[in-house]
Short mmCIF file of C-alpha atoms in Angstrom, two decimals:
data_model
loop_
_atom_site.label_atom_id
_atom_site.label_comp_id
_atom_site.label_asym_id
_atom_site.label_seq_id
_atom_site.Cartn_x
_atom_site.Cartn_y
_atom_site.Cartn_z
CA MET A 1 -77.03 63.48 -4.93
CA THR A 2 -74.55 63.86 -7.76
CA GLU A 3 -77.32 65.39 -9.88
CA LEU A 4 -77.05 68.55 -7.81
CA SER A 5 -73.52 69.21 -9.01
CA SER A 6 -73.69 67.81 -12.50
CA LEU A 7 -76.87 69.36 -13.91
CA ASN A 8 -76.34 72.37 -16.16
CA ILE A 9 -77.80 75.68 -15.27
CA GLU A 10 -80.19 76.95 -17.92
CA SER A 11 -78.49 79.51 -20.13
CA ALA A 12 -79.56 81.98 -22.78
CA THR A 13 -78.73 79.47 -25.52
CA GLN A 14 -81.36 77.02 -24.36
CA LYS A 15 -84.96 77.05 -25.49
CA PRO A 16 -86.94 80.10 -24.33
CA SER A 17 -88.74 79.81 -21.02
CA ILE A 18 -91.40 81.85 -19.26
CA SER A 19 -90.02 84.37 -16.83
CA THR A 20 -91.18 83.99 -13.22
CA GLY A 21 -90.67 87.71 -12.61
CA TYR A 22 -87.42 87.33 -10.70
CA PRO A 23 -84.03 88.83 -11.78
CA PRO A 24 -82.10 86.57 -14.22
CA PRO A 25 -79.89 83.94 -12.60
CA HIS A 26 -76.60 85.78 -13.17
CA VAL A 27 -77.86 88.90 -11.39
CA SER A 28 -77.60 89.01 -7.56
CA ILE A 29 -80.99 89.53 -6.02
CA GLY A 30 -81.33 93.13 -4.95
CA VAL A 31 -78.31 94.50 -6.80
CA THR A 32 -80.41 96.04 -9.54
CA THR A 33 -83.91 97.05 -8.87
CA PRO A 34 -86.52 98.79 -11.07
CA ALA A 35 -87.66 100.92 -8.16
CA PRO A 36 -86.14 102.23 -4.87
CA PRO A 37 -86.29 99.59 -2.11
CA SER A 38 -88.72 100.01 0.75
CA PRO A 39 -87.39 101.05 4.15
CA GLU A 40 -88.17 97.59 5.49
CA ARG A 41 -85.89 96.00 2.88
CA PRO A 42 -82.48 97.74 2.70
CA VAL A 43 -81.33 95.34 0.04
CA ASN A 44 -78.18 97.16 -0.92
CA THR A 45 -76.82 97.09 2.66
CA ILE A 46 -77.56 93.42 3.48
CA LYS A 47 -74.61 91.11 3.00
CA LYS A 48 -75.56 87.94 1.11
CA ILE A 49 -74.62 84.44 2.14
CA SER A 50 -71.94 82.62 0.11
CA VAL A 51 -71.48 78.87 -0.43
CA LEU A 52 -69.42 77.92 2.65
CA PRO A 53 -71.66 79.40 5.38
CA LEU A 54 -74.69 78.15 3.46
CA VAL A 55 -73.29 74.60 3.54
CA PHE A 56 -72.91 74.69 7.31
CA LEU A 57 -76.33 76.33 7.81
CA ILE A 58 -77.84 73.41 5.87
CA PHE A 59 -75.68 70.98 7.83
CA TYR A 60 -77.13 72.33 11.07
CA GLU A 61 -80.68 72.48 9.68
CA VAL A 62 -80.46 68.80 8.90
CA SER A 63 -77.90 67.26 11.15
CA GLY A 64 -75.35 69.00 13.36
CA GLY A 65 -73.31 65.79 13.53
CA PRO A 66 -73.95 62.24 14.68
CA PHE A 67 -75.33 63.24 18.06
CA GLY A 68 -78.72 61.57 18.47
CA ILE A 69 -78.26 58.79 15.91
CA GLU A 70 -77.22 56.32 18.70
CA ASP A 71 -80.90 55.24 19.09
CA SER A 72 -80.76 53.68 15.61
CA VAL A 73 -78.34 51.07 16.89
CA ASN A 74 -80.31 50.66 20.05
CA ALA A 75 -83.54 50.06 18.14
CA ALA A 76 -82.33 47.81 15.34
CA GLY A 77 -78.69 46.77 15.74
CA PRO A 78 -75.51 47.77 13.81
CA LEU A 79 -76.39 46.31 10.40
CA LEU A 80 -79.79 47.99 10.04
CA ALA A 81 -78.39 51.28 11.41
CA ILE A 82 -75.59 51.24 8.79
CA VAL A 83 -77.95 50.20 5.99
CA GLY A 84 -80.46 52.82 7.12
CA PHE A 85 -78.03 55.74 6.88
CA ILE A 86 -76.92 54.52 3.38
CA VAL A 87 -80.37 53.79 1.89
CA PHE A 88 -82.52 56.39 3.63
CA PRO A 89 -80.90 59.37 1.88
CA PHE A 90 -81.89 57.88 -1.53
CA ILE A 91 -85.50 57.45 -0.38
CA TRP A 92 -85.90 60.76 1.40
CA SER A 93 -82.98 63.16 1.52
CA ILE A 94 -81.94 63.28 -2.13
CA PRO A 95 -85.50 63.80 -3.47
CA GLU A 96 -86.18 66.49 -0.87
CA ALA A 97 -82.84 68.21 -1.62
CA LEU A 98 -83.40 68.06 -5.38
CA ILE A 99 -86.90 69.56 -5.05
CA THR A 100 -85.51 72.28 -2.77
CA ALA A 101 -82.79 73.09 -5.35
CA GLU A 102 -85.27 73.37 -8.20
CA MET A 103 -88.03 75.25 -6.35
CA GLY A 104 -85.65 77.39 -4.34
CA THR A 105 -84.01 78.70 -7.52
CA MET A 106 -87.37 79.04 -9.28
CA PHE A 107 -88.61 81.21 -6.37
CA PRO A 108 -85.45 82.87 -4.95
CA GLU A 109 -87.19 84.77 -2.10
CA ASN A 110 -87.63 84.43 1.62
CA GLY A 111 -90.61 82.30 2.53
CA GLY A 112 -89.29 79.33 0.49
CA TYR A 113 -91.78 76.45 0.55
CA VAL A 114 -94.62 78.80 1.53
CA VAL A 115 -94.21 80.55 -1.82
CA TRP A 116 -93.99 77.26 -3.73
CA VAL A 117 -97.29 76.00 -2.26
CA SER A 118 -98.97 79.39 -2.71
CA SER A 119 -97.98 79.50 -6.39
CA ALA A 120 -99.28 75.97 -6.99
CA LEU A 121 -102.32 75.71 -4.72
CA GLY A 122 -103.17 79.27 -3.70
CA PRO A 123 -102.44 81.50 -0.69
CA TYR A 124 -104.77 79.60 1.67
CA TRP A 125 -102.71 76.39 1.41
CA GLY A 126 -99.53 78.44 1.32
CA PHE A 127 -100.47 79.76 4.77
CA GLN A 128 -101.11 76.22 6.03
CA GLN A 129 -97.71 75.22 4.82
CA GLY A 130 -96.17 78.15 6.60
CA TRP A 131 -98.06 77.39 9.80
CA VAL A 132 -97.16 73.69 10.13
CA LYS A 133 -93.56 74.25 9.01
CA TRP A 134 -93.00 77.16 11.39
CA LEU A 135 -94.60 75.21 14.24
CA SER A 136 -92.51 72.13 13.57
CA GLY A 137 -89.40 74.29 13.43
CA VAL A 138 -90.14 75.99 16.71
CA ILE A 139 -90.91 72.62 18.35
CA ASP A 140 -87.60 71.37 16.97
CA ASN A 141 -85.73 74.38 18.31
CA ALA A 142 -87.14 73.84 21.79
CA LEU A 143 -84.98 70.71 21.95
CA TYR A 144 -81.59 72.33 21.62
CA PRO A 145 -81.21 74.34 24.85
CA ILE A 146 -82.44 71.25 26.67
CA LEU A 147 -79.99 68.96 24.95
CA PHE A 148 -77.15 71.46 25.53
CA LEU A 149 -77.76 71.36 29.29
CA ASP A 150 -78.16 67.55 29.24
CA TYR A 151 -74.62 67.21 27.84
CA LEU A 152 -73.27 69.60 30.50
CA LYS A 153 -75.11 68.33 33.60
CA SER A 154 -72.68 65.44 34.13
CA GLY A 155 -69.97 68.02 34.77
CA VAL A 156 -72.28 70.66 36.26
CA PRO A 157 -74.96 68.64 38.19
CA ILE A 158 -76.79 71.81 39.32
CA LEU A 159 -78.07 72.25 35.74
CA GLY A 160 -79.93 68.93 35.98
CA SER A 161 -83.18 70.27 37.47
CA GLY A 162 -84.99 73.02 39.33
CA ILE A 163 -84.57 76.80 39.07
CA PRO A 164 -80.93 76.71 37.87
CA ARG A 165 -81.95 74.58 34.88
CA VAL A 166 -84.89 76.89 33.98
CA ALA A 167 -82.66 79.98 34.35
CA ALA A 168 -79.96 78.34 32.21
CA ILE A 169 -82.48 77.57 29.44
CA LEU A 170 -83.70 81.19 29.44
CA VAL A 171 -80.16 82.64 29.43
CA LEU A 172 -79.05 80.34 26.63
CA THR A 173 -82.14 81.05 24.55
CA VAL A 174 -81.73 84.84 24.97
CA ALA A 175 -77.97 84.72 24.14
CA LEU A 176 -78.46 82.62 20.92
CA THR A 177 -81.48 84.75 19.93
CA TYR A 178 -79.29 87.83 20.19
CA LEU A 179 -76.74 86.31 17.80
CA ASN A 180 -79.53 85.77 15.29
CA TYR A 181 -80.58 89.40 15.73
CA ARG A 182 -77.02 90.60 15.01
CA GLY A 183 -77.10 89.27 11.43
CA LEU A 184 -77.25 86.26 9.20
CA SER A 185 -73.54 86.69 8.25
CA ILE A 186 -72.60 86.31 11.91
CA VAL A 187 -74.81 83.20 12.18
CA GLY A 188 -73.18 81.73 9.07
CA PHE A 189 -69.67 82.41 10.45
CA ALA A 190 -70.59 80.84 13.77
CA ALA A 191 -72.07 77.82 11.96
CA VAL A 192 -68.77 77.23 10.12
CA LEU A 193 -66.73 77.39 13.34
CA LEU A 194 -69.11 75.25 15.36
CA GLY A 195 -69.39 72.74 12.47
CA VAL A 196 -65.67 72.27 12.23
CA PHE A 197 -65.33 71.87 16.00
CA SER A 198 -68.21 69.30 16.02
CA ILE A 199 -66.91 67.15 13.14
CA LEU A 200 -63.18 67.01 13.96
CA PRO A 201 -63.34 64.74 16.99
CA PHE A 202 -65.09 62.05 14.83
CA VAL A 203 -62.41 62.37 12.22
CA VAL A 204 -59.80 61.80 14.83
CA MET A 205 -61.79 58.90 16.39
CA SER A 206 -62.18 57.21 13.01
CA PHE A 207 -58.47 57.19 12.33
CA MET A 208 -57.65 56.01 15.88
CA SER A 209 -60.15 53.17 15.63
CA ILE A 210 -58.67 51.55 12.53
CA PRO A 211 -56.44 49.05 14.43
CA LYS A 212 -59.38 48.01 16.61
CA LEU A 213 -61.98 47.54 13.84
CA LYS A 214 -63.67 44.14 13.46
CA PRO A 215 -65.95 44.24 10.40
CA SER A 216 -67.90 41.21 11.55
CA ARG A 217 -69.47 43.37 14.28
CA TRP A 218 -71.20 45.44 11.59
CA LEU A 219 -73.26 42.48 10.49
CA VAL A 220 -75.05 41.99 13.78
CA VAL A 221 -78.83 42.17 13.49
CA ASN A 222 -81.64 41.13 15.78
CA LYS A 223 -82.51 37.46 15.11
CA LYS A 224 -85.11 37.30 12.37
CA LEU A 225 -85.72 41.03 12.97
CA LYS A 226 -87.54 40.21 16.20
CA GLY A 227 -87.20 42.83 18.87
CA VAL A 228 -86.60 45.69 16.39
CA ASN A 229 -88.20 48.86 17.65
CA TRP A 230 -89.34 50.10 14.26
CA SER A 231 -90.96 53.23 15.59
CA LEU A 232 -87.75 54.40 17.26
CA TYR A 233 -85.64 53.26 14.33
CA LEU A 234 -87.66 55.10 11.61
CA ASN A 235 -88.19 58.24 13.71
CA THR A 236 -84.45 58.40 14.40
CA LEU A 237 -83.53 58.12 10.72
CA PHE A 238 -86.24 60.54 9.72
CA TRP A 239 -85.39 63.12 12.32
CA ASN A 240 -81.68 63.04 11.44
CA LEU A 241 -82.08 63.13 7.61
CA ASN A 242 -84.90 65.65 7.00
CA TYR A 243 -85.33 69.41 6.91
CA TRP A 244 -83.37 69.90 3.66
CA ASP A 245 -86.07 72.36 2.55
CA SER A 246 -85.67 74.64 5.54
CA ILE A 247 -82.82 76.56 3.85
CA SER A 248 -85.31 77.66 1.19
CA THR A 249 -86.72 80.28 3.56
CA LEU A 250 -83.36 82.10 3.31
CA SER A 251 -83.20 82.07 -0.51
CA GLY A 252 -83.65 85.83 -0.65
CA GLU A 253 -80.51 86.25 1.49
CA VAL A 254 -78.26 84.01 -0.69
CA GLU A 255 -75.71 85.40 -3.08
CA ASN A 256 -76.56 84.29 -6.65
CA PRO A 257 -79.01 81.59 -5.45
CA SER A 258 -79.44 79.89 -8.82
CA LYS A 259 -75.87 78.53 -8.53
CA THR A 260 -75.06 78.83 -4.82
CA LEU A 261 -78.12 76.94 -3.46
CA PRO A 262 -77.76 73.73 -5.56
CA ARG A 263 -74.01 73.55 -4.83
CA ALA A 264 -74.46 74.09 -1.10
CA LEU A 265 -77.13 71.40 -0.98
CA PHE A 266 -74.79 68.90 -2.73
CA TYR A 267 -71.84 69.66 -0.47
CA ALA A 268 -74.06 69.49 2.64
CA MET A 269 -75.55 66.20 1.53
CA VAL A 270 -72.09 64.61 1.32
CA LEU A 271 -71.06 66.14 4.66
CA VAL A 272 -74.20 64.97 6.49
CA VAL A 273 -74.13 61.38 5.21
CA LEU A 274 -70.45 60.90 5.95
CA SER A 275 -70.86 62.46 9.41
CA TYR A 276 -73.32 59.63 10.20
CA ILE A 277 -71.84 56.59 8.48
CA PHE A 278 -68.27 56.84 9.76
CA PRO A 279 -69.13 57.32 13.44
CA VAL A 280 -71.55 54.38 13.32
CA LEU A 281 -68.98 52.19 11.57
CA THR A 282 -66.36 53.28 14.14
CA GLY A 283 -68.53 52.82 17.19
CA THR A 284 -69.98 49.48 16.25
CA GLY A 285 -66.77 48.04 14.72
CA ALA A 286 -64.18 49.08 17.27
CA VAL A 287 -66.09 48.49 20.52
CA PRO A 288 -67.87 45.28 21.70
CA LEU A 289 -71.58 45.67 21.18
CA ASP A 290 -73.92 46.28 24.09
CA GLN A 291 -77.00 47.39 22.22
CA LYS A 292 -78.89 48.83 25.22
CA LEU A 293 -76.05 51.30 25.90
CA TRP A 294 -76.58 53.02 22.51
CA THR A 295 -78.56 56.03 23.64
CA ASP A 296 -77.98 59.75 23.45
CA GLY A 297 -74.45 60.72 24.47
CA TYR A 298 -72.94 57.22 23.99
CA PHE A 299 -70.43 58.46 21.41
CA ALA A 300 -68.58 60.29 24.21
CA ASN A 301 -68.10 56.91 25.98
CA ILE A 302 -66.89 55.35 22.71
CA GLY A 303 -64.39 58.24 22.32
CA LYS A 304 -63.02 57.50 25.84
CA VAL A 305 -62.59 53.75 24.97
CA ILE A 306 -60.86 54.43 21.64
CA GLY A 307 -58.81 57.53 22.37
CA GLY A 308 -58.93 58.17 26.06
CA ALA A 309 -60.70 60.65 28.35
CA TRP A 310 -59.58 63.73 26.36
CA LEU A 311 -61.38 62.48 23.22
CA GLY A 312 -64.50 61.64 25.19
CA TRP A 313 -64.60 65.16 26.64
CA TRP A 314 -63.98 66.68 23.19
CA ILE A 315 -66.99 64.72 21.78
CA GLN A 316 -69.09 65.79 24.71
CA ALA A 317 -68.16 69.45 24.18
CA ALA A 318 -68.79 69.08 20.43
CA ALA A 319 -72.26 67.67 21.15
CA ALA A 320 -73.09 70.63 23.39
CA THR A 321 -71.88 73.20 20.89
CA SER A 322 -73.62 71.40 18.06
CA ASN A 323 -76.96 72.10 19.72
CA MET A 324 -76.03 75.81 19.65
CA GLY A 325 -75.41 75.60 15.90
CA MET A 326 -78.69 73.83 15.26
CA PHE A 327 -80.55 76.47 17.33
CA LEU A 328 -78.99 79.32 15.34
CA ALA A 329 -79.74 77.76 11.94
CA GLU A 330 -83.32 76.81 12.80
CA MET A 331 -84.04 80.23 14.34
CA SER A 332 -82.79 81.92 11.13
CA SER A 333 -85.06 79.80 8.92
CA ASP A 334 -88.08 80.22 11.14
CA SER A 335 -87.79 84.00 11.45
CA PHE A 336 -87.05 84.65 7.77
CA GLN A 337 -90.01 82.42 6.90
CA LEU A 338 -92.26 84.76 8.89
CA LEU A 339 -90.64 87.71 7.08
CA GLY A 340 -91.32 86.11 3.71
CA MET A 341 -94.91 85.37 4.62
CA ALA A 342 -95.38 89.06 5.72
CA GLU A 343 -93.88 90.27 2.41
CA ARG A 344 -96.49 88.16 0.72
CA GLY A 345 -99.30 89.70 2.76
CA MET A 346 -100.03 86.49 4.73
CA LEU A 347 -98.97 87.97 8.09
CA PRO A 348 -99.16 91.50 9.50
CA GLN A 349 -96.67 93.92 8.00
CA VAL A 350 -94.78 94.21 11.27
CA PHE A 351 -93.28 90.76 10.62
CA ALA A 352 -91.56 92.20 7.51
CA LYS A 353 -89.62 94.81 9.49
CA ARG A 354 -85.88 94.39 9.65
CA SER A 355 -83.36 95.49 12.25
CA ARG A 356 -80.36 97.66 11.26
CA HIS A 357 -78.52 94.34 10.90
CA GLY A 358 -80.95 93.19 8.18
CA THR A 359 -82.60 90.58 10.44
CA PRO A 360 -86.41 90.11 10.96
CA TRP A 361 -86.41 91.11 14.62
CA VAL A 362 -90.15 90.60 15.12
CA GLY A 363 -90.00 87.11 13.66
CA ILE A 364 -86.95 86.32 15.84
CA LEU A 365 -88.75 87.42 19.05
CA PHE A 366 -91.91 85.51 18.04
CA SER A 367 -89.96 82.33 17.34
CA ALA A 368 -87.91 82.61 20.54
CA SER A 369 -91.10 83.03 22.53
CA GLY A 370 -92.44 79.76 21.05
CA VAL A 371 -89.22 78.01 21.93
CA ILE A 372 -89.46 79.05 25.54
CA LEU A 373 -93.14 78.07 25.83
CA LEU A 374 -92.48 74.60 24.36
CA SER A 375 -89.22 73.82 26.28
CA TRP A 376 -91.17 71.85 28.94
CA LEU A 377 -91.94 69.01 26.49
CA SER A 378 -90.02 65.75 26.68
CA PHE A 379 -87.53 64.76 24.01
CA GLN A 380 -89.65 61.87 22.67
CA GLU A 381 -92.82 64.01 22.50
CA ILE A 382 -90.92 66.77 20.68
CA VAL A 383 -89.45 64.49 18.02
CA ALA A 384 -92.73 62.65 17.36
CA ALA A 385 -94.87 65.85 17.20
CA GLU A 386 -92.46 67.68 14.88
CA ASN A 387 -92.07 64.65 12.60
CA LEU A 388 -95.86 64.43 12.12
CA LEU A 389 -96.33 68.18 11.44
CA TYR A 390 -93.32 68.05 9.11
CA CYS A 391 -94.86 65.14 7.21
CA PHE A 392 -98.06 67.16 6.59
CA GLY A 393 -95.97 70.02 5.18
CA MET A 394 -93.92 67.73 2.99
CA ILE A 395 -97.07 66.27 1.38
CA LEU A 396 -98.10 69.84 0.41
CA GLU A 397 -94.60 70.40 -0.99
CA PHE A 398 -94.69 67.24 -3.13
CA ILE A 399 -98.12 68.24 -4.50
CA ALA A 400 -96.86 71.75 -5.26
CA PHE A 401 -93.74 70.44 -7.04
CA VAL A 402 -95.78 68.14 -9.30
CA ARG A 403 -98.52 70.70 -9.90
CA LEU A 404 -96.08 73.39 -10.96
CA ARG A 405 -94.44 70.98 -13.34
CA MET A 406 -97.89 70.51 -14.91
CA LYS A 407 -99.14 74.07 -14.52
CA GLN A 408 -96.02 75.95 -15.55
CA PRO A 409 -93.88 73.53 -17.66
CA ALA A 410 -92.08 76.35 -19.47
CA ALA A 411 -91.39 78.56 -16.42
CA SER A 412 -87.77 79.52 -15.82
CA ARG A 413 -86.02 76.95 -13.65
CA PRO A 414 -82.31 77.89 -13.21
CA PHE A 415 -81.84 74.40 -11.73
CA LYS A 416 -84.10 71.68 -13.13
CA ILE A 417 -84.27 68.00 -12.18
CA PRO A 418 -83.94 66.08 -15.49
CA VAL A 419 -87.33 64.34 -15.32
CA GLY A 420 -90.71 65.07 -16.82
CA VAL A 421 -94.10 65.20 -15.15
CA LEU A 422 -94.29 61.40 -14.84
CA GLY A 423 -90.71 61.34 -13.50
CA SER A 424 -91.53 63.99 -10.93
CA ILE A 425 -94.55 61.95 -9.74
CA LEU A 426 -92.49 58.73 -9.53
CA MET A 427 -89.76 60.59 -7.59
CA CYS A 428 -92.25 61.65 -4.94
CA ILE A 429 -93.77 58.18 -4.41
CA PRO A 430 -91.05 56.61 -2.20
CA PRO A 431 -90.88 59.50 0.27
CA THR A 432 -94.68 59.73 0.34
CA VAL A 433 -94.88 56.04 1.21
CA LEU A 434 -92.32 56.64 3.94
CA ILE A 435 -94.51 59.43 5.34
CA GLY A 436 -97.37 56.95 5.55
CA VAL A 437 -95.17 54.51 7.48
CA ILE A 438 -94.00 57.23 9.89
CA MET A 439 -97.63 58.25 10.50
CA ALA A 440 -98.66 54.65 11.04
CA PHE A 441 -96.20 54.35 13.96
CA THR A 442 -97.36 57.56 15.65
CA ASN A 443 -99.14 57.12 18.98
CA LEU A 444 -102.63 58.50 19.45
CA LYS A 445 -101.63 61.23 21.88
CA VAL A 446 -99.08 62.77 19.49
CA ALA A 447 -101.44 62.36 16.56
CA ALA A 448 -104.27 64.17 18.42
CA VAL A 449 -101.98 67.07 19.41
CA SER A 450 -100.63 67.40 15.85
CA LEU A 451 -104.15 67.22 14.35
CA ALA A 452 -105.27 69.97 16.76
CA ALA A 453 -102.30 72.15 15.65
CA ILE A 454 -103.34 71.61 11.93
CA VAL A 455 -106.95 72.54 12.70
CA ILE A 456 -105.78 75.74 14.38
CA GLY A 457 -103.97 76.70 11.15
CA LEU A 458 -107.07 75.99 9.05
CA VAL A 459 -109.00 78.47 11.23
CA LEU A 460 -106.26 80.97 11.77
CA GLN A 461 -105.94 82.04 8.10
CA PRO A 462 -109.57 83.16 7.71
CA CYS A 463 -109.31 84.94 11.10
CA LEU A 464 -106.27 86.91 9.86
CA LYS A 465 -108.19 87.81 6.71
CA GLN A 466 -110.96 89.22 8.88
CA VAL A 467 -108.42 91.21 10.89
CA GLU A 468 -107.01 92.61 7.63
CA LYS A 469 -110.56 93.44 6.40
CA LYS A 470 -111.39 95.24 9.64
CA GLY A 471 -108.16 97.23 9.44
CA TRP A 472 -107.05 96.20 12.90
CA LEU A 473 -103.57 95.28 11.61
CA LYS A 474 -101.82 96.37 8.45
CA PHE A 475 -101.07 93.78 5.77
CA SER A 476 -99.26 94.49 2.49
CA THR A 477 -97.49 92.66 -0.34
CA SER A 478 -93.96 93.93 -1.09
CA SER A 479 -93.74 95.60 -4.47
CA HIS A 480 -90.42 93.96 -5.38
CA LEU A 481 -92.01 90.48 -5.51
CA PRO A 482 -93.61 89.06 -8.65
CA ASN A 483 -97.33 88.18 -8.79
CA LEU A 484 -97.65 84.47 -8.08
CA MET A 485 -101.09 84.32 -9.72
CA GLU A 486 -99.83 85.49 -13.12
#
């Protein structure tokens, strides 16, 4: 991931490039405009996101800490878990983050990957990208209130089932949705505080474990790889190391995105990988291995063994609050994606409306409703379904990335991966192969549900076009955005 920090930003001294119609990299989006802004986009009053909150928003989009990675040890043993979290970023995370840095600075507007695919393949496929990505994001977000309560129910048993649990899910969803409504700057500040609180107990645990470490425990692997649950292992790695592109839907809200976005992605990459590797090294090296115990929440038990009850409770509290951070970050990306799609005329104009805090309140309500409707699904069903939908969206992104390299080779790219067309194709091959492997391990029930969701999107776009043609709902493209077809 060092490329993200070491590559030079294109400057005026480099060879001429074709303008994409956006303001130049050194100009903050929305500071100077050729025409007065529309009422729905009060650009001069919206505070932009700086590097630090953006790093923690990415951290929560992708990770939120090592909570949930325990299944990798359960499925494959310490050695494969450690190797997985070292190797997997090179196969998947770094290529995805690099593509996000290039495309996000090439198209610095809300909508992110929807705009990339629209520019490369046309608005129909851009809508499909938006549909599967939004749906996978909402499915993902349905997890977090459930996981939050799961971490608390040992101390508050009444939250384990029945009406109290349903009421708690509703109250938590409404409260976190309200924070999103109050503004992205508040969400960013909350992400920093929650992130520090979630990471610190593992820093403490790592130092306290040093006298107890036995490196030989890290080398344990299932004999001849028999008994490895490859489906659980790969899904766990994939779920904990993807979604780097989600931050692109907030590109229009970032201060000086041409520099801020690549830097934030680099810092977040380092933070995420370290937040996985050190807890796994600590947990497997300082405590005798009982592989079947490595399930969700086991780090709290490890904390109690290494540091005492206080550290275990701290890790448990950090796990609960981490789910709040992931909910806030995901909700922000989902709702601003809908705003970006509405500004491009893909959704009714009402989705482009902003509250007085600058937030897309219709998109927030729409996404929150989806979270509540999907909260009845089980954890395993949610992870498998969102992974499959996410894979479909990533295939479209890889195609768009390569096609734009071929179609618009001289277009302005404030951040550019130092490879040509052939290099861009080769870079996309390993993650594409991985997508094929993930799909091969998907059970038929999840595959059928995911395929049905994709088919709905294929039909929904023409239906919305008919609604627009009949004049039943108003659609419009924001005048401040460049024409993608030029």
